[in-house]
Amino acid sequence: MASSLLESLLSKCTALSHLNQIQSLLITTGQFKFLNICPPRSKLLELYSLTFNHLNFAIRTFSQIPNPSTNDWNAILRGLIIGPSPSDAFLWYRSMLRGSYRIDALTCSFVLKACARVLALSDSLQLHSHVVRKGFSADALLGTTLLDLYAKAGDIGSAQKVFDEMAKRDIASWNALISGLAQGEKPDEALGLFKRIEIDGFKPNEITVLGGLSACSQLGAFKEGDKIYDYIRSERLDGNVQVCNAVIDMYAKCGFVDKAYSVFQTMSCDKSLVTWNTMIMAFAMHGDGDKALQLFHQMGPSVRMEPDEVSYLAAICACNHAGLVDEGYKLFTSMQSLGLTPNVKHYGSVVDLLGRAGRLQQAYYVIDSMPMLPDMVLWQTLLGACKTYKNVDMAEMVTRKLVEMGSTSDGNFVLLSNIYAAHERWADVGRIRDVMKSKDVRKTPGFSYIEEKGVIHKFYNADKAHKHCKQIYGKLEEIRFKMKEFGYAAETSFVLHDIGDEEKENALYQHSEKLAVAFGLICAEDEARPIQVIKNLRICGDCHVVIKLISKMYNREIIVRDRVRFHRFKDGTCSCRDYW
């Protein structure tokens, strides 16, 4: 059988049975050995391992080749990448090294992609050294694969180094680093890189804008997000449903749920299940339970979109933030009758739902009756509810559970310490702090940030490092004076330290979210634009009261996104209706 005829036959294979027939013909006619000397054998291996997803057949065929070429090895490596055991690719690569087979840049690229799937950083470092020794560093595709691997494995420093050392970059290398920075808790750097891309002569594509939108979502950088959305529309990238979903998510996380809903309603491409779930969760984060549930109940045959487990999770979260306790619990209990199995996130949301409502015993029963082992987050959620309702006995019991599970989270100790402090049990507070010191557990510092003219300004509690420090503290004094006219008295019970009331009041005034709001009042040129602040922890009760008053005194809308949800302050009220 001529090589060209075999290639033609292989190119026409549309089913695994066709491929098996060709191989059987070669074996029965004694021509299978012909595969050892003609190029189509690599194509045969690729069809088995990639097109028809039968890696075992490919490996069996490969084993009958006495002297496989680099392309043959590469065909198996490509199959391993998409298979259930991608880490086996590195074992095959080592076999190539031991057998002194020729390794090319594609070989390294395929093995790196396998390492990226399993986040095998140590193997990747070895492979990186091979890439350098074999002179493949100049290969743009290989460099991008290596960069992407480091980024996915969380080694952003190495990813940045590979990017900086690349002789030639393409759009894929830019995308890999932007996505890596955005996912690696460096969204400000990701956004900075996104702004550079056009200056360096590259045109952002769908993948690029997804990375940029992710960075904006994390930073709450709605002005930059607006610019990216303008670009998306001008380049007609909004025909991509993933891009539209990211835009909805960005606007929601930047505090503009109405804009998110506008994108949801007007998107030109067909909505996916992710689109619906993203929008329901957006309403949930903003405490608009009615709209979230209305959208949830619209799902079904009429829109050809049935709710899944994520849809139910979003709806239960909506009930949680809106205080719709019975409605949320009903949704949870109805899942199994509809063939949907609740996972640990559903249980966590229900525990939070009941805990916020003060139904601590019921929340404990939900954890105790779970069909799977509860994780630390579930117990931490219940511990947070114990703090809210000052239930010392249950808090001590939950803390013991967490210690038994090996938790060293600062939040557990801090919550228990705060519960003791609320009861003025200062000796117990001191005991908990001694335990934290002995275990080297450090409290996560609270910080807030705000965007002004494309620059992110970050504030810590009692921060004096900002260049406008004097003006910020001056504005705080102005706010303090004005609030007294409204009858405000500092909620010193939120300062859980054994110090005097005056010191407690001063400590409250220096919370990071107050500093950020004061800075926003100083700098904001457009009074119609809301002041937006993002905080890494839950907003404290006193700050909540103060920002409500600021919104009324200065006639400004203020949006605060804390660790749990959004708070939209306007005319002296908050969208959470003081339920958070």
Coordinates of C-alpha atoms in Angstrom, one line a residue, residues 199-430:
I199 CA 1.3 50.4 23.1
D200 CA 3.5 47.4 22.3
G201 CA 1.7 46.9 19.0
F202 CA -0.7 44.0 19.9
K203 CA -4.4 44.0 19.5
P204 CA -6.3 42.5 22.5
N205 CA -8.5 39.5 21.6
E206 CA -11.2 37.6 23.5
I207 CA -8.7 36.0 25.9
T208 CA -7.0 39.3 26.6
V209 CA -10.2 41.1 27.6
L210 CA -11.2 38.2 29.8
G211 CA -8.0 38.7 31.8
G212 CA -8.5 42.5 31.9
L213 CA -12.1 42.1 33.0
S214 CA -11.0 39.7 35.8
A215 CA -8.5 42.2 37.1
C216 CA -11.2 45.0 37.1
S217 CA -13.6 42.7 38.9
Q218 CA -11.1 42.1 41.7
L219 CA -10.1 45.7 42.0
G220 CA -13.5 47.2 41.6
A221 CA -12.0 49.3 38.8
F222 CA -15.2 50.2 37.0
K223 CA -13.8 53.1 35.0
E224 CA -11.2 50.8 33.4
G225 CA -13.8 48.1 33.1
D226 CA -16.0 50.6 31.1
K227 CA -13.1 51.2 28.8
I228 CA -12.6 47.5 28.2
Y229 CA -16.3 47.1 27.5
D230 CA -16.2 50.0 25.0
Y231 CA -13.3 48.2 23.2
I232 CA -15.3 44.9 23.3
R233 CA -18.2 46.5 21.5
S234 CA -16.1 48.4 19.0
E235 CA -14.3 45.2 18.0
R236 CA -17.5 43.2 18.1
L237 CA -16.1 40.8 20.7
D238 CA -19.5 40.8 22.5
G239 CA -20.6 38.0 20.2
N240 CA -18.6 35.7 22.5
V241 CA -20.8 34.5 25.4
Q242 CA -17.7 34.0 27.7
V243 CA -16.8 37.7 27.1
C244 CA -20.4 38.8 27.9
N245 CA -20.5 36.7 31.0
A246 CA -17.2 38.3 32.2
V247 CA -18.6 41.8 31.5
I248 CA -21.7 41.0 33.6
D249 CA -19.5 39.7 36.4
M250 CA -17.2 42.7 36.2
Y251 CA -20.1 45.3 36.5
A252 CA -21.7 43.3 39.3
K253 CA -18.4 43.1 41.3
C254 CA -17.7 46.8 40.6
G255 CA -21.1 47.7 42.2
F256 CA -23.1 48.3 39.1
V257 CA -25.7 45.6 39.1
D258 CA -28.0 47.6 36.9
K259 CA -25.4 47.8 34.2
A260 CA -24.8 44.1 34.6
Y261 CA -28.4 43.4 34.1
S262 CA -28.5 45.7 31.0
V263 CA -25.7 43.6 29.4
F264 CA -27.6 40.5 30.3
Q265 CA -30.8 41.7 28.6
T266 CA -29.2 43.1 25.5
M267 CA -26.4 40.6 24.7
S268 CA -26.5 39.6 21.0
C269 CA -25.3 36.0 21.5
D270 CA -27.3 33.2 23.1
K271 CA -27.2 33.1 26.9
S272 CA -25.6 30.1 28.4
L273 CA -26.3 28.5 31.8
V274 CA -23.3 30.4 33.2
T275 CA -24.9 33.7 32.0
W276 CA -28.0 33.1 34.0
N277 CA -26.1 31.9 37.1
T278 CA -23.8 34.9 36.9
M279 CA -26.7 37.3 36.8
I280 CA -28.6 35.6 39.7
M281 CA -25.4 35.6 41.8
A282 CA -25.0 39.3 40.9
F283 CA -28.4 40.2 42.4
A284 CA -27.6 38.0 45.4
M285 CA -24.3 39.8 46.1
H286 CA -26.2 43.1 46.0
G287 CA -28.9 41.9 48.4
D288 CA -31.6 42.1 45.8
G289 CA -33.2 38.7 46.7
D290 CA -36.5 39.5 44.9
K291 CA -34.9 40.1 41.6
A292 CA -32.5 37.1 42.0
L293 CA -35.4 34.8 42.7
Q294 CA -37.5 36.3 40.0
L295 CA -34.7 35.5 37.5
F296 CA -34.2 32.1 39.0
H297 CA -37.9 31.2 38.6
Q298 CA -37.8 32.4 34.9
M299 CA -35.5 29.5 34.1
G300 CA -37.1 26.5 32.6
P301 CA -38.5 25.2 29.3
S302 CA -39.7 28.7 28.2
V303 CA -36.1 29.9 28.0
R304 CA -34.7 26.5 27.3
M305 CA -32.5 26.7 30.3
E306 CA -33.0 24.4 33.3
P307 CA -31.4 25.4 36.6
D308 CA -28.5 23.3 37.8
E309 CA -26.7 23.0 41.2
V310 CA -25.0 26.4 40.7
S311 CA -28.3 28.1 40.0
Y312 CA -29.7 26.8 43.3
L313 CA -26.6 27.9 45.1
A314 CA -27.0 31.4 43.7
A315 CA -30.7 31.5 44.6
I316 CA -29.9 30.3 48.2
C317 CA -27.2 33.0 48.5
A318 CA -29.8 35.5 47.4
C319 CA -32.1 34.4 50.1
N320 CA -29.2 34.5 52.6
H321 CA -28.3 38.2 51.9
A322 CA -31.9 39.3 51.8
G323 CA -32.9 37.5 55.0
L324 CA -35.4 35.2 53.2
V325 CA -34.7 32.4 55.6
D326 CA -37.7 30.1 55.0
E327 CA -37.5 30.6 51.2
G328 CA -33.8 29.7 51.1
Y329 CA -34.3 26.6 53.3
K330 CA -37.2 25.5 51.1
L331 CA -35.0 25.8 48.0
F332 CA -32.3 23.7 49.6
T333 CA -34.6 20.9 50.7
S334 CA -36.3 20.8 47.3
M335 CA -33.0 20.0 45.4
Q336 CA -32.9 16.3 45.8
S337 CA -36.5 15.8 44.7
L338 CA -35.4 17.4 41.4
G339 CA -32.5 15.1 41.0
L340 CA -29.9 17.6 42.1
T341 CA -27.4 16.7 44.8
P342 CA -26.4 19.5 47.3
N343 CA -22.6 19.8 47.7
V344 CA -20.6 21.3 50.6
K345 CA -21.2 24.8 49.2
H346 CA -25.0 24.5 49.4
Y347 CA -24.7 23.2 53.0
G348 CA -22.3 26.2 53.8
S349 CA -24.8 28.7 52.3
V350 CA -27.7 27.2 54.4
V351 CA -25.6 27.2 57.6
D352 CA -24.8 30.9 56.9
L353 CA -28.5 31.5 56.1
L354 CA -29.7 30.0 59.4
G355 CA -26.8 31.5 61.4
R356 CA -27.4 35.0 60.3
A357 CA -31.0 34.6 61.4
G358 CA -29.9 33.4 64.9
R359 CA -31.1 29.9 64.3
L360 CA -27.8 28.4 65.6
Q361 CA -29.1 25.1 66.8
Q362 CA -30.7 24.4 63.5
A363 CA -27.5 25.4 61.7
Y364 CA -25.6 23.0 63.9
Y365 CA -28.1 20.2 63.0
V366 CA -27.6 20.9 59.3
I367 CA -23.8 20.4 59.7
D368 CA -24.2 17.3 61.9
S369 CA -26.6 15.6 59.4
M370 CA -24.5 16.2 56.3
P371 CA -23.9 13.1 54.2
M372 CA -20.3 14.2 53.6
L373 CA -17.7 15.3 56.1
P374 CA -18.0 19.1 56.9
D375 CA -15.0 21.2 56.0
M376 CA -13.4 23.9 58.0
V377 CA -15.4 26.7 56.2
L378 CA -18.7 25.3 57.5
W379 CA -17.6 25.4 61.1
Q380 CA -16.0 28.8 60.6
T381 CA -19.3 30.1 59.2
L382 CA -21.1 28.8 62.3
L383 CA -18.4 30.4 64.5
G384 CA -19.1 33.7 62.8
A385 CA -22.8 33.4 63.7
C386 CA -21.8 32.6 67.3
K387 CA -19.9 35.9 67.4
T388 CA -22.9 37.8 66.0
Y389 CA -25.3 36.4 68.6
K390 CA -22.6 36.1 71.4
N391 CA -23.1 32.4 72.0
V392 CA -20.0 31.6 74.0
D393 CA -20.8 27.9 74.6
M394 CA -21.4 27.0 71.0
A395 CA -18.4 29.1 69.9
E396 CA -16.1 27.2 72.3
M397 CA -17.5 23.9 71.0
V398 CA -17.0 24.9 67.3
T399 CA -13.5 26.2 68.0
R400 CA -12.6 22.8 69.5
K401 CA -13.9 21.1 66.3
L402 CA -11.7 23.4 64.2
V403 CA -8.6 22.7 66.3
E404 CA -9.2 19.0 66.0
M405 CA -9.3 19.4 62.2
G406 CA -5.9 21.1 62.3
S407 CA -7.0 24.6 61.5
T408 CA -4.5 27.4 62.1
S409 CA -6.6 30.1 60.6
D410 CA -6.3 33.5 62.4
G411 CA -10.0 34.0 61.8
N412 CA -11.0 31.2 64.2
F413 CA -9.0 32.5 67.1
V414 CA -9.9 36.1 66.4
L415 CA -13.7 35.3 66.3
L416 CA -13.5 33.4 69.6
S417 CA -11.4 36.2 71.2
N418 CA -14.0 38.8 70.0
I419 CA -16.8 36.8 71.5
Y420 CA -15.0 36.7 74.9
A421 CA -14.2 40.5 74.5
A422 CA -17.9 41.2 73.9
H423 CA -18.6 39.6 77.3
E424 CA -15.6 41.5 78.8
R425 CA -13.9 38.2 79.6
W426 CA -10.5 39.8 79.2
A427 CA -8.6 36.9 80.8
D428 CA -9.9 34.5 78.1
V429 CA -9.0 37.1 75.5
G430 CA -5.5 37.1 76.8

